[in-house]
Amino acid sequence: ILQVPINKIMPDKNQPRQHLDLERISNIANSIKTEGLINPIEIDKDYVIVTGEIRWRACKEAGLKTISCRMIEISDKDRFRRQVIENIHHNTMNAIDTARALDRLLQSFDKGTKNSHNDSGIRKFCKWLGVSTSFFLDYQRLFRETSEIQEAFIKLDLPISLVRYFPKVPKQFLSKVRKKIISGEIRK
């Protein structure tokens, strides 16, 4: 574990999480002020964050001058996967960032295998990622929805499980359900 000047470290512009929860960063900063940083962040040899951007931002907000880091060597593909896993398990990405990240990972997963998009391939992918098949399929459903539905999920912070019901809604009522979601009439 290295102590690195906090201003020497840079966020990864290709990180899967595009939207930051500023309230979460402030809450973590308050915790860091009393407890310190419990888990170090991971950086590469160029001091670009692999995992731990929210902790890094919280440390900056808390006024720390140095931060505990683990320097690792990692390929771009493994880096992105590691970032997605951390963000999913720490619940730091919104629904759309998660859906986009999962789709990007799926596209790069086992490229040489034609079967990566069948049930067996999806199960293998989910196991590789450490998520359930239903978790993955919910985000894939959202990813295929209109931009208005996707924006409603972000704006209203709707639970991803809501998309599970779309295939069960009779087709003649689906557009009405979508309109109610977009207008905010259907919530958590």
Backbone as a printed PyTorch tensor [residue, N CA C, xyz], in Angstrom:
tensor([[[  0.8560,  -1.1820,   0.0000],
         [  0.0000,   0.0000,   0.0000],
         [  0.8980,   1.2400,   0.0000]],

        [[  0.6350,   2.1080,  -0.9430],
         [  1.4080,   3.3430,  -1.0840],
         [  0.5800,   4.5320,  -0.5890]],

        [[  1.2690,   5.5390,  -0.0790],
         [  0.6280,   6.8160,   0.2280],
         [  0.9760,   7.7540,  -0.9200]],

        [[ -0.0230,   8.1640,  -1.7060],
         [  0.2120,   8.9540,  -2.9090],
         [ -0.4380,  10.3250,  -2.7290]],

        [[  0.2600,  11.3860,  -3.1460],
         [ -0.3760,  12.7080,  -3.0920],
         [ -1.7000,  12.6880,  -3.8700]],

        [[ -2.7280,  13.1610,  -3.2450],
         [ -4.0740,  13.0500,  -3.8100],
         [ -4.2090,  13.7730,  -5.1460]],

        [[ -3.4820,  14.8570,  -5.3300],
         [ -3.5740,  15.6240,  -6.5750],
         [ -2.7820,  15.0070,  -7.7150]],

        [[ -2.0080,  13.9770,  -7.4320],
         [ -1.2470,  13.2780,  -8.4730],
         [ -2.1290,  12.2430,  -9.1880]],

        [[ -3.2530,  11.9110,  -8.5750],
         [ -4.1350,  10.8610,  -9.0750],
         [ -5.2060,  11.4750,  -9.9740]],

        [[ -5.5550,  10.7130, -11.0290],
         [ -6.5690,  11.1840, -11.9820],
         [ -7.6720,  10.1420, -12.1340]],

        [[ -8.9100,  10.6060, -12.3400],
         [ -9.9980,   9.6530, -12.6040],
         [ -9.8430,   9.0510, -14.0020]],

        [[-10.4440,   7.8990, -14.2050],
         [-10.4220,   7.2190, -15.4950],
         [-11.5850,   7.7370, -16.3240]],

        [[-11.2900,   8.3990, -17.4330],
         [-12.3640,   8.9660, -18.2690],
         [-13.2150,   7.8910, -18.9350]],

        [[-12.7390,   6.6430, -18.9750],
         [-13.4910,   5.5430, -19.5810],
         [-14.2280,   4.6910, -18.5570]],

        [[-14.2690,   5.1430, -17.3450],
         [-14.9360,   4.3990, -16.2680],
         [-16.4280,   4.2490, -16.5890]],

        [[-17.0500,   3.1420, -16.2330],
         [-18.4430,   2.8910, -16.6160],
         [-19.4780,   3.7940, -15.9470]],

        [[-19.1640,   4.3320, -14.7870],
         [-20.1320,   5.1930, -14.0910],
         [-19.9610,   6.6190, -14.6210]],

        [[-20.9890,   7.1450, -15.2350],
         [-20.9390,   8.4870, -15.8020],
         [-21.5860,   9.5390, -14.9000]],

        [[-22.4520,   9.0980, -14.0060],
         [-23.1670,  10.0270, -13.1250],
         [-22.7020,   9.7980, -11.6880]],

        [[-22.2950,  10.8740, -11.0310],
         [-21.8210,  10.7840,  -9.6500],
         [-22.9000,  11.2440,  -8.6810]],

        [[-23.0040,  10.5510,  -7.5710],
         [-23.9300,  10.9090,  -6.5050],
         [-23.1590,  11.7980,  -5.5230]],

        [[-23.3540,  13.0980,  -5.6380],
         [-22.5960,  14.0490,  -4.8170],
         [-22.9200,  13.9340,  -3.3340]],

        [[-24.1620,  13.5680,  -3.0180],
         [-24.5290,  13.3780,  -1.6140],
         [-23.7680,  12.1960,  -1.0160]],

        [[-23.6500,  11.1220,  -1.7900],
         [-22.9000,   9.9450,  -1.3210],
         [-21.4360,  10.3220,  -1.0720]],

        [[-20.8570,  11.1090,  -1.9660],
         [-19.4600,  11.5350,  -1.7960],
         [-19.3070,  12.3480,  -0.5180]],

        [[-20.2330,  13.2600,  -0.2570],
         [-20.1770,  14.0650,   0.9750],
         [-20.3170,  13.2010,   2.2190]],

        [[-21.2170,  12.2210,   2.1690],
         [-21.3830,  11.3240,   3.3150],
         [-20.1070,  10.5210,   3.5780]],

        [[-19.4860,  10.0360,   2.5200],
         [-18.2410,   9.2850,   2.6830],
         [-17.1410,  10.2090,   3.1870]],

        [[-17.1090,  11.4510,   2.6970],
         [-16.1130,  12.4270,   3.1640],
         [-16.2520,  12.6520,   4.6690]],

        [[-17.4800,  12.7600,   5.1560],
         [-17.7000,  12.9330,   6.5960],
         [-17.1940,  11.7200,   7.3740]],

        [[-17.4210,  10.5470,   6.8370],
         [-16.9360,   9.3240,   7.4780],
         [-15.4060,   9.2880,   7.4900]],

        [[-14.8010,   9.7030,   6.3930],
         [-13.3370,   9.7120,   6.2940],
         [-12.7330,  10.6850,   7.3000]],

        [[-13.4150,  11.7890,   7.5430],
         [-12.9210,  12.7640,   8.5170],
         [-12.8280,  12.1590,   9.9150]],

        [[-13.7480,  11.2280,  10.2380],
         [-13.7240,  10.6370,  11.5780],
         [-12.9840,   9.3030,  11.6290]],

        [[-13.0970,   8.4960,  10.5850],
         [-12.5200,   7.1420,  10.6000],
         [-11.3000,   6.9670,   9.7140]],

        [[-11.0690,   7.9040,   8.8080],
         [-10.0060,   7.7370,   7.8240],
         [-10.5030,   6.8580,   6.6810]],

        [[ -9.6550,   6.6670,   5.6930],
         [-10.0030,   5.8230,   4.5550],
         [ -9.7950,   4.3730,   4.9520]],

        [[-10.8400,   3.5820,   4.9210],
         [-10.7600,   2.1880,   5.3620],
         [-10.1730,   1.2950,   4.2760]],

        [[-10.6380,   1.4730,   3.0350],
         [-10.1540,   0.6540,   1.9220],
         [ -9.3790,   1.5170,   0.9370]],

        [[ -8.1640,   1.1000,   0.5920],
         [ -7.3780,   1.8820,  -0.3660],
         [ -8.0140,   1.8360,  -1.7580]],

        [[ -7.6640,   2.8000,  -2.5790],
         [ -8.1170,   2.7750,  -3.9600],
         [ -7.0600,   2.0350,  -4.7860]],

        [[ -7.4210,   1.6780,  -6.0110],
         [ -6.4730,   1.0330,  -6.9190],
         [ -6.1480,   2.0010,  -8.0440]],

        [[ -4.8580,   2.0950,  -8.3680],
         [ -4.4010,   2.9570,  -9.4550],
         [ -3.4640,   2.1650, -10.3580]],

        [[ -3.2680,   2.6730, -11.5740],
         [ -2.2820,   2.0490, -12.4550],
         [ -0.9650,   2.8190, -12.3480]],

        [[  0.0150,   2.4200, -13.1380],
         [  1.3480,   3.0380, -13.0650],
         [  1.3420,   4.5130, -13.4490]],

        [[  0.2980,   4.9500, -14.1670],
         [  0.1710,   6.3540, -14.5600],
         [ -0.6600,   7.1610, -13.5700]],

        [[ -0.9920,   6.5440, -12.4410],
         [ -1.7730,   7.1680, -11.3720],
         [ -3.2240,   7.4560, -11.7860]],

        [[ -3.7350,   6.6730, -12.7200],
         [ -5.1390,   6.7500, -13.1190],
         [ -5.9060,   5.7330, -12.2760]],

        [[ -7.0380,   6.1450, -11.7630],
         [ -7.8230,   5.2910, -10.8760],
         [ -8.3770,   4.0930, -11.6330]],

        [[ -8.1770,   2.9100, -11.0660],
         [ -8.8050,   1.6930, -11.5660],
         [-10.1210,   1.5160, -10.8120]],

        [[-10.0710,   1.4450,  -9.4980],
         [-11.2750,   1.3990,  -8.6620],
         [-11.1000,   2.3610,  -7.4920]],

        [[-12.2070,   2.9640,  -7.0890],
         [-12.1770,   3.8260,  -5.9110],
         [-12.3350,   5.3090,  -6.1860]],

        [[-12.8860,   5.6810,  -7.3420],
         [-13.0150,   7.1040,  -7.6520],
         [-13.8700,   7.8560,  -6.6340]],

        [[-14.9530,   7.2400,  -6.1850],
         [-15.8120,   7.9170,  -5.1990],
         [-15.0440,   8.1260,  -3.8940]],

        [[-14.2830,   7.1180,  -3.4730],
         [-13.4640,   7.2770,  -2.2580],
         [-12.4240,   8.3700,  -2.4540]],

        [[-11.8040,   8.4300,  -3.6370],
         [-10.8100,   9.4560,  -3.9440],
         [-11.4490,  10.8480,  -3.8670]],

        [[-12.6160,  10.9980,  -4.4840],
         [-13.3080,  12.2990,  -4.4460],
         [-13.6870,  12.6660,  -3.0050]],

        [[-14.1200,  11.6730,  -2.2400],
         [-14.4810,  11.9210,  -0.8400],
         [-13.2520,  12.3260,  -0.0320]],

        [[-12.1190,  11.6970,  -0.2890],
         [-10.8760,  12.0640,   0.4030],
         [-10.4770,  13.5000,   0.0760]],

        [[-10.6390,  13.8740,  -1.1910],
         [-10.3490,  15.2650,  -1.5850],
         [-11.2720,  16.2200,  -0.8370]],

        [[-12.5730,  15.8740,  -0.8000],
         [-13.5370,  16.7270,  -0.1080],
         [-13.2340,  16.7980,   1.3910]],

        [[-12.7160,  15.7050,   1.9480],
         [-12.3820,  15.6720,   3.3780],
         [-11.0880,  16.4230,   3.6770]],

        [[-10.3630,  16.8350,   2.6350],
         [ -9.1520,  17.6210,   2.8260],
         [ -7.8700,  16.8230,   2.9820]],

        [[ -7.9030,  15.5180,   2.6700],
         [ -6.6870,  14.7130,   2.7720],
         [ -5.6750,  15.1490,   1.7100]],

        [[ -4.4200,  15.0990,   2.0500],
         [ -3.3450,  15.4600,   1.1140],
         [ -2.7710,  14.2330,   0.4210]],

        [[ -2.8370,  13.0730,   1.1010],
         [ -2.3910,  11.8180,   0.4960],
         [ -3.5020,  10.7890,   0.6590]],

        [[ -3.4050,   9.7220,  -0.1460],
         [ -4.4220,   8.6810,  -0.1010],
         [ -3.7500,   7.3210,  -0.2310]],

        [[ -4.2830,   6.3460,   0.4820],
         [ -3.7640,   4.9830,   0.4140],
         [ -4.1590,   4.3650,  -0.9210]],

        [[ -3.1600,   3.8260,  -1.6280],
         [ -3.3940,   3.2470,  -2.9530],
         [ -2.6860,   1.9100,  -3.0780]],

        [[ -3.2710,   1.0900,  -3.9060],
         [ -2.6300,  -0.1490,  -4.3380],
         [ -2.3840,   0.0260,  -5.8220]],

        [[ -1.1280,  -0.0490,  -6.2490],
         [ -0.8100,   0.0880,  -7.6660],
         [ -0.8740,  -1.2940,  -8.3000]],

        [[ -1.6580,  -1.4080,  -9.3910],
         [ -1.8200,  -2.6990, -10.0560],
         [ -1.5700,  -2.5560, -11.5550]],

        [[ -1.1730,  -3.6660, -12.1710],
         [ -1.0810,  -3.7490, -13.6320],
         [ -2.3250,  -4.4690, -14.1080]],

        [[ -2.9860,  -3.9060, -15.1220],
         [ -4.2500,  -4.4830, -15.5660],
         [ -4.5060,  -4.1100, -17.0280]],

        [[ -5.0670,  -5.0460, -17.7940],
         [ -5.4150,  -4.7640, -19.1900],
         [ -6.6610,  -3.8830, -19.2250]],

        [[ -6.9100,  -3.2430, -20.3500],
         [ -8.0960,  -2.3890, -20.4880],
         [ -9.3830,  -3.1830, -20.2800]],

        [[ -9.4560,  -4.3960, -20.8520],
         [-10.6540,  -5.2230, -20.7170],
         [-10.8870,  -5.5990, -19.2500]],

        [[ -9.8240,  -6.0520, -18.5760],
         [ -9.9510,  -6.4300, -17.1700],
         [-10.2400,  -5.2150, -16.2850]],

        [[ -9.6790,  -4.0750, -16.6510],
         [ -9.9020,  -2.8340, -15.9060],
         [-11.3930,  -2.4870, -15.9160]],

        [[-11.9890,  -2.4930, -17.1170],
         [-13.3980,  -2.1360, -17.2380],
         [-14.2610,  -3.1210, -16.4580]],

        [[-13.9620,  -4.4050, -16.5870],
         [-14.7220,  -5.4310, -15.8580],
         [-14.6160,  -5.1970, -14.3540]],

        [[-13.4100,  -4.9240, -13.8770],
         [-13.1910,  -4.6890, -12.4420],
         [-13.9810,  -3.4650, -11.9740]],

        [[-14.0040,  -2.4250, -12.7970],
         [-14.7550,  -1.2140, -12.4470],
         [-16.2570,  -1.4990, -12.4010]],

        [[-16.7450,  -2.2520, -13.3740],
         [-18.1730,  -2.5890, -13.3850],
         [-18.5280,  -3.3920, -12.1450]],

        [[-17.7220,  -4.3900, -11.8390],
         [-17.9920,  -5.2280, -10.6660],
         [-18.0250,  -4.3870,  -9.3910]],

        [[-17.0300,  -3.5190,  -9.2150],
         [-17.0140,  -2.6900,  -8.0070],
         [-18.2430,  -1.7820,  -7.9500]],

        [[-18.5650,  -1.1460,  -9.0630],
         [-19.7170,  -0.2420,  -9.0790],
         [-21.0290,  -0.9750,  -8.8470]],

        [[-21.1660,  -2.1690,  -9.4170],
         [-22.3950,  -2.9400,  -9.2090],
         [-22.5230,  -3.3520,  -7.7510]],

        [[-21.4640,  -3.8770,  -7.1900],
         [-21.5490,  -4.3950,  -5.8220],
         [-21.5740,  -3.2960,  -4.7630]],

        [[-21.1140,  -2.1070,  -5.1120],
         [-21.2290,  -0.9770,  -4.1870],
         [-22.4390,  -0.1130,  -4.5180]],

        [[-23.1790,  -0.5100,  -5.5630],
         [-24.3890,   0.1980,  -5.9730],
         [-24.1310,   1.6850,  -6.2140]],

        [[-23.0850,   1.9820,  -7.0120],
         [-22.7100,   3.3740,  -7.2550],
         [-23.0260,   3.8550,  -8.6660]],

        [[-23.6600,   3.0000,  -9.4790],
         [-24.0510,   3.4210, -10.8260],
         [-25.5640,   3.5190, -10.8990]],

        [[-26.0430,   4.4840, -11.6760],
         [-27.4810,   4.5250, -11.8910],
         [-27.8560,   3.4100, -12.8690]],

        [[-29.1460,   3.2300, -13.0830],
         [-29.6310,   2.1090, -13.8900],
         [-29.1090,   2.1440, -15.3250]],

        [[-29.0330,   3.3190, -15.9120],
         [-28.6020,   3.4110, -17.3080],
         [-27.1090,   3.1590, -17.4390]],

        [[-26.3010,   3.7190, -16.5300],
         [-24.8640,   3.4280, -16.5610],
         [-24.6230,   1.9280, -16.4050]],

        [[-25.3890,   1.2920, -15.5280],
         [-25.2560,  -0.1560, -15.3250],
         [-25.6390,  -0.9110, -16.5890]],

        [[-26.7570,  -0.5430, -17.2010],
         [-27.2140,  -1.2180, -18.4190],
         [-26.1850,  -1.0680, -19.5390]],

        [[-25.6620,   0.1320, -19.7030],
         [-24.6430,   0.3680, -20.7520],
         [-23.3770,  -0.4350, -20.4760]],

        [[-22.9480,  -0.4340, -19.2320],
         [-21.7270,  -1.1570, -18.8730],
         [-21.8900,  -2.6540, -19.0920]],

        [[-23.0230,  -3.2040, -18.6860],
         [-23.2710,  -4.6310, -18.8840],
         [-23.3150,  -4.9810, -20.3690]],

        [[-23.9410,  -4.1260, -21.1660],
         [-24.0040,  -4.3920, -22.6030],
         [-22.6060,  -4.3330, -23.2160]],

        [[-21.8090,  -3.3500, -22.8190],
         [-20.4360,  -3.2330, -23.3400],
         [-19.6110,  -4.4600, -22.9550]],

        [[-19.7580,  -4.9040, -21.7170],
         [-19.0320,  -6.1050, -21.2920],
         [-19.4850,  -7.3330, -22.0630]],

        [[-20.7790,  -7.4520, -22.2750],
         [-21.3000,  -8.6050, -23.0120],
         [-20.7430,  -8.6240, -24.4320]],

        [[-20.6460,  -7.4520, -25.0540],
         [-20.1310,  -7.3790, -26.4270],
         [-18.6790,  -7.8340, -26.5100]],

        [[-17.9180,  -7.6020, -25.4540],
         [-16.5010,  -7.9960, -25.4810],
         [-16.2650,  -9.3770, -24.8780]],

        [[-17.2760,  -9.9320, -24.2400],
         [-17.1360, -11.2230, -23.5630],
         [-17.0400, -12.3520, -24.5650]],

        [[-15.9800, -13.1130, -24.4890],
         [-15.8440, -14.3400, -25.2710],
         [-16.1690, -14.1060, -26.7410]],

        [[-15.5120, -13.0900, -27.3370],
         [-15.8100, -12.6910, -28.7190],
         [-15.7090, -13.8310, -29.7200]],

        [[-14.8550, -14.7910, -29.4770],
         [-14.6880, -15.8750, -30.4250],
         [-15.7960, -16.9040, -30.3800]],

        [[-16.6990, -16.8000, -29.4200],
         [-17.7530, -17.7950, -29.2640],
         [-19.0640, -17.2730, -29.8130]],

        [[-19.6340, -17.9800, -30.7800],
         [-20.9060, -17.5620, -31.3670],
         [-22.0450, -17.6930, -30.3580]],

        [[-21.8800, -18.5320, -29.3560],
         [-22.9690, -18.8310, -28.4190],
         [-23.0230, -17.8980, -27.2210]],

        [[-22.2500, -16.8330, -27.2120],
         [-22.2110, -16.0000, -26.0070],
         [-23.5330, -15.2920, -25.7220]],

        [[-24.4470, -15.2110, -26.6970],
         [-25.7230, -14.5400, -26.4500],
         [-26.8740, -15.5160, -26.2240]],

        [[-26.6080, -16.8170, -26.1950],
         [-27.6850, -17.7610, -25.8820],
         [-27.7600, -17.9420, -24.3660]],

        [[-28.7150, -18.7530, -23.8990],
         [-28.9070, -18.9240, -22.4550],
         [-27.6460, -19.4040, -21.7570]],

        [[-26.9590, -20.3650, -22.3520],
         [-25.7300, -20.8940, -21.7580],
         [-24.6490, -19.8160, -21.6970]],

        [[-24.5520, -19.0370, -22.7710],
         [-23.5730, -17.9470, -22.8050],
         [-23.8830, -16.8680, -21.7940]],

        [[-25.1600, -16.5500, -21.6370],
         [-25.5670, -15.5340, -20.6550],
         [-25.2650, -16.0180, -19.2360]],

        [[-25.5670, -17.2700, -18.9530],
         [-25.2650, -17.8100, -17.6150],
         [-23.7600, -17.7740, -17.3520]],

        [[-22.9830, -18.1280, -18.3510],
         [-21.5160, -18.0980, -18.2210],
         [-21.0340, -16.6540, -17.9880]],

        [[-21.6030, -15.7220, -18.7430],
         [-21.2580, -14.3100, -18.6050],
         [-21.5900, -13.8150, -17.1990]],

        [[-22.7880, -14.1330, -16.7140],
         [-23.2140, -13.6820, -15.3800],
         [-22.3290, -14.2650, -14.2840]],

        [[-21.9580, -15.5140, -14.4270],
         [-21.0610, -16.1340, -13.4490],
         [-19.7010, -15.4350, -13.4700]],

        [[-19.1930, -15.1550, -14.6640],
         [-17.9100, -14.4550, -14.8370],
         [-17.9440, -13.0840, -14.1690]],

        [[-19.1170, -12.4470, -14.2180],
         [-19.2710, -11.1120, -13.6670],
         [-19.6650, -11.1110, -12.1920]],

        [[-20.2260, -12.2440, -11.7230],
         [-20.6330, -12.3280, -10.3190],
         [-22.0080, -11.7440, -10.0590]],

        [[-22.9110, -11.8330, -11.0500],
         [-24.2760, -11.3390, -10.8840],
         [-25.2550, -12.4420, -11.2730]],

        [[-26.4990, -12.2960, -10.8490],
         [-27.5180, -13.2790, -11.2140],
         [-27.9820, -13.0240, -12.6510]],

        [[-28.5260, -14.0460, -13.2490],
         [-29.0620, -13.9170, -14.6060],
         [-30.2150, -12.9250, -14.6260]],

        [[-31.0760, -12.9630, -13.6130],
         [-32.2140, -12.0300, -13.5870],
         [-31.7330, -10.5810, -13.4550]],

        [[-30.6860, -10.3490, -12.6850],
         [-30.0940,  -9.0110, -12.5610],
         [-29.6870,  -8.5210, -13.9450]],

        [[-28.9370,  -9.3590, -14.6580],
         [-28.4630,  -8.9900, -15.9880],
         [-29.6280,  -8.7480, -16.9540]],

        [[-30.6010,  -9.6440, -16.9750],
         [-31.7170,  -9.5300, -17.9190],
         [-32.5630,  -8.2870, -17.6560]],

        [[-32.7330,  -7.9140, -16.3870],
         [-33.4710,  -6.6860, -16.0750],
         [-32.7890,  -5.4740, -16.7150]],

        [[-31.4780,  -5.3870, -16.5820],
         [-30.7550,  -4.2460, -17.1570],
         [-30.7480,  -4.3000, -18.6790]],

        [[-30.7320,  -5.4770, -19.2560],
         [-30.8200,  -5.5900, -20.7160],
         [-32.1880,  -5.1210, -21.2070]],

        [[-33.2410,  -5.4330, -20.4730],
         [-34.5860,  -4.9460, -20.8400],
         [-34.6120,  -3.4140, -20.8170]],

        [[-34.0420,  -2.8470, -19.7620],
         [-34.0130,  -1.3860, -19.6620],
         [-33.1830,  -0.7860, -20.7930]],

        [[-32.0840,  -1.4150, -21.1180],
         [-31.1990,  -0.9190, -22.1740],
         [-31.9340,  -0.8700, -23.5190]],

        [[-32.8990,  -1.7620, -23.7320],
         [-33.6560,  -1.8160, -24.9940],
         [-34.8630,  -0.8760, -24.9900]],

        [[-35.1410,  -0.2490, -23.8630],
         [-36.2790,   0.6710, -23.7830],
         [-35.9410,   2.0210, -24.4300]],

        [[-36.9680,   2.8360, -24.6010],
         [-36.7900,   4.1620, -25.2040],
         [-35.9680,   5.0570, -24.2760]],

        [[-35.4080,   6.1050, -24.8410],
         [-34.6200,   7.0370, -24.0280],
         [-35.4960,   7.7140, -22.9710]],

        [[-36.7850,   7.9140, -23.2710],
         [-37.6850,   8.5360, -22.2870],
         [-37.8660,   7.6420, -21.0650]],

        [[-38.0150,   6.3480, -21.2960],
         [-38.1460,   5.4060, -20.1740],
         [-36.8390,   5.3720, -19.3940]],

        [[-35.7340,   5.3250, -20.0960],
         [-34.4340,   5.2900, -19.4180],
         [-34.2250,   6.5330, -18.5630]],

        [[-34.5740,   7.6980, -19.0950],
         [-34.4400,   8.9470, -18.3280],
         [-35.3560,   8.9480, -17.1030]],

        [[-36.5540,   8.3740, -17.2500],
         [-37.4740,   8.2940, -16.1060],
         [-36.8790,   7.4250, -15.0000]],

        [[-36.2180,   6.3460, -15.3600],
         [-35.5900,   5.4880, -14.3580],
         [-34.5160,   6.2480, -13.5850]],

        [[-33.7670,   7.1040, -14.2760],
         [-32.7280,   7.8950, -13.5940],
         [-33.3840,   8.9840, -12.7450]],

        [[-34.2430,   9.7670, -13.3600],
         [-34.8500,  10.9200, -12.6820],
         [-35.6660,  10.5110, -11.4590]],

        [[-36.4430,   9.4480, -11.6040],
         [-37.3300,   9.0160, -10.5220],
         [-36.7050,   7.9560,  -9.6270]],

        [[-35.4820,   7.5420,  -9.9570],
         [-34.7720,   6.5050,  -9.1970],
         [-35.6580,   5.2710,  -9.0250]],

        [[-36.1980,   4.8130, -10.1510],
         [-37.1010,   3.6590, -10.1250],
         [-36.3300,   2.3660,  -9.9340]],

        [[-36.9360,   1.3930,  -9.2700],
         [-36.2500,   0.1060,  -9.0930],
         [-36.1810,  -0.6430, -10.4270]],

        [[-35.0420,  -1.2340, -10.6910],
         [-34.8450,  -1.9490, -11.9500],
         [-35.8340,  -3.0950, -12.1010]],

        [[-36.2970,  -3.6400, -11.0100],
         [-37.2330,  -4.7710, -11.0760],
         [-38.5330,  -4.4060, -11.7890]],

        [[-38.8250,  -3.1250, -11.9150],
         [-40.0370,  -2.6800, -12.6040],
         [-40.0590,  -3.1500, -14.0650]],

        [[-38.9070,  -3.2170, -14.7230],
         [-38.8750,  -3.6260, -16.1350],
         [-39.2320,  -5.1020, -16.3000]],

        [[-39.1350,  -5.8580, -15.2280],
         [-39.5030,  -7.2740, -15.2560],
         [-40.9640,  -7.4770, -15.6410]],

        [[-41.7750,  -6.4710, -15.3390],
         [-43.2090,  -6.5910, -15.5840],
         [-43.6120,  -6.1940, -17.0030]],

        [[-42.7430,  -5.5050, -17.7250],
         [-43.0960,  -5.0610, -19.0770],
         [-43.5470,  -6.2060, -19.9790]],

        [[-42.8270,  -7.3300, -20.0200],
         [-43.2790,  -8.4150, -20.9030],
         [-44.6230,  -9.0250, -20.4640]],

        [[-45.0150,  -8.8010, -19.2210],
         [-46.2660,  -9.3790, -18.7050],
         [-47.4780,  -8.4910, -18.9680]],

        [[-47.2210,  -7.2250, -19.3100],
         [-48.3170,  -6.2880, -19.5680],
         [-48.8740,  -6.5770, -20.9660]],

        [[-50.1940,  -6.7370, -21.0820],
         [-50.7770,  -6.9400, -22.4130],
         [-50.3620,  -5.8090, -23.3590]],

        [[-50.0450,  -6.1500, -24.5830],
         [-49.5080,  -5.1780, -25.5450],
         [-50.3830,  -3.9400, -25.6970]],

        [[-51.6920,  -4.0990, -25.6270],
         [-52.5700,  -2.9430, -25.8110],
         [-52.4630,  -1.9340, -24.6640]],

        [[-51.8930,  -2.3500, -23.5180],
         [-51.7610,  -1.4430, -22.3710],
         [-50.3230,  -0.9640, -22.1350]],

        [[-49.3820,  -1.5330, -22.8510],
         [-47.9680,  -1.2370, -22.5890],
         [-47.6250,   0.2280, -22.8320]],

        [[-48.1470,   0.8360, -23.8720],
         [-47.8260,   2.2480, -24.1260],
         [-48.3870,   3.1370, -23.0140]],

        [[-49.5640,   2.7760, -22.4720],
         [-50.1410,   3.5470, -21.3550],
         [-49.2730,   3.4160, -20.1050]],

        [[-48.7810,   2.2160, -19.8490],
         [-47.9100,   1.9910, -18.6910],
         [-46.6290,   2.8020, -18.8470]],

        [[-46.0550,   2.7800, -20.0380],
         [-44.8260,   3.5510, -20.2790],
         [-45.0660,   5.0490, -20.0720]],

        [[-46.1900,   5.5600, -20.5570],
         [-46.5090,   6.9840, -20.3840],
         [-46.6430,   7.3270, -18.9010]],

        [[-47.2540,   6.4220, -18.1350],
         [-47.4040,   6.6630, -16.6850],
         [-46.0470,   6.6460, -15.9730]],

        [[-45.1460,   5.8200, -16.4410],
         [-43.7970,   5.8070, -15.8700],
         [-43.0970,   7.1190, -16.1800]],

        [[-43.1510,   7.5490, -17.4370],
         [-42.4900,   8.7760, -17.8550],
         [-43.0530,   9.9910, -17.1160]],

        [[-44.3610,  10.0130, -16.8910],
         [-44.9870,  11.1450, -16.2060],
         [-44.7850,  11.1130, -14.6930]],

        [[-44.2910,   9.9830, -14.1810],
         [-44.0620,   9.8640, -12.7430],
         [-45.2470,   9.3160, -11.9810]],

        [[-46.2870,   8.8930, -12.6790],
         [-47.4530,   8.3320, -12.0000],
         [-47.1680,   6.9590, -11.4010]],

        [[-46.2570,   6.2330, -12.0200],
         [-45.8430,   4.9350, -11.4630],
         [-44.4850,   5.1510, -10.8260]],

        [[-44.4200,   4.8600,  -9.5640],
         [-43.1740,   5.0470,  -8.7940],
         [-42.7890,   3.7670,  -8.1070]],

        [[-41.9010,   3.8950,  -7.1540],
         [-41.3670,   2.7320,  -6.4420],
         [-42.4410,   1.8730,  -5.8760]]])
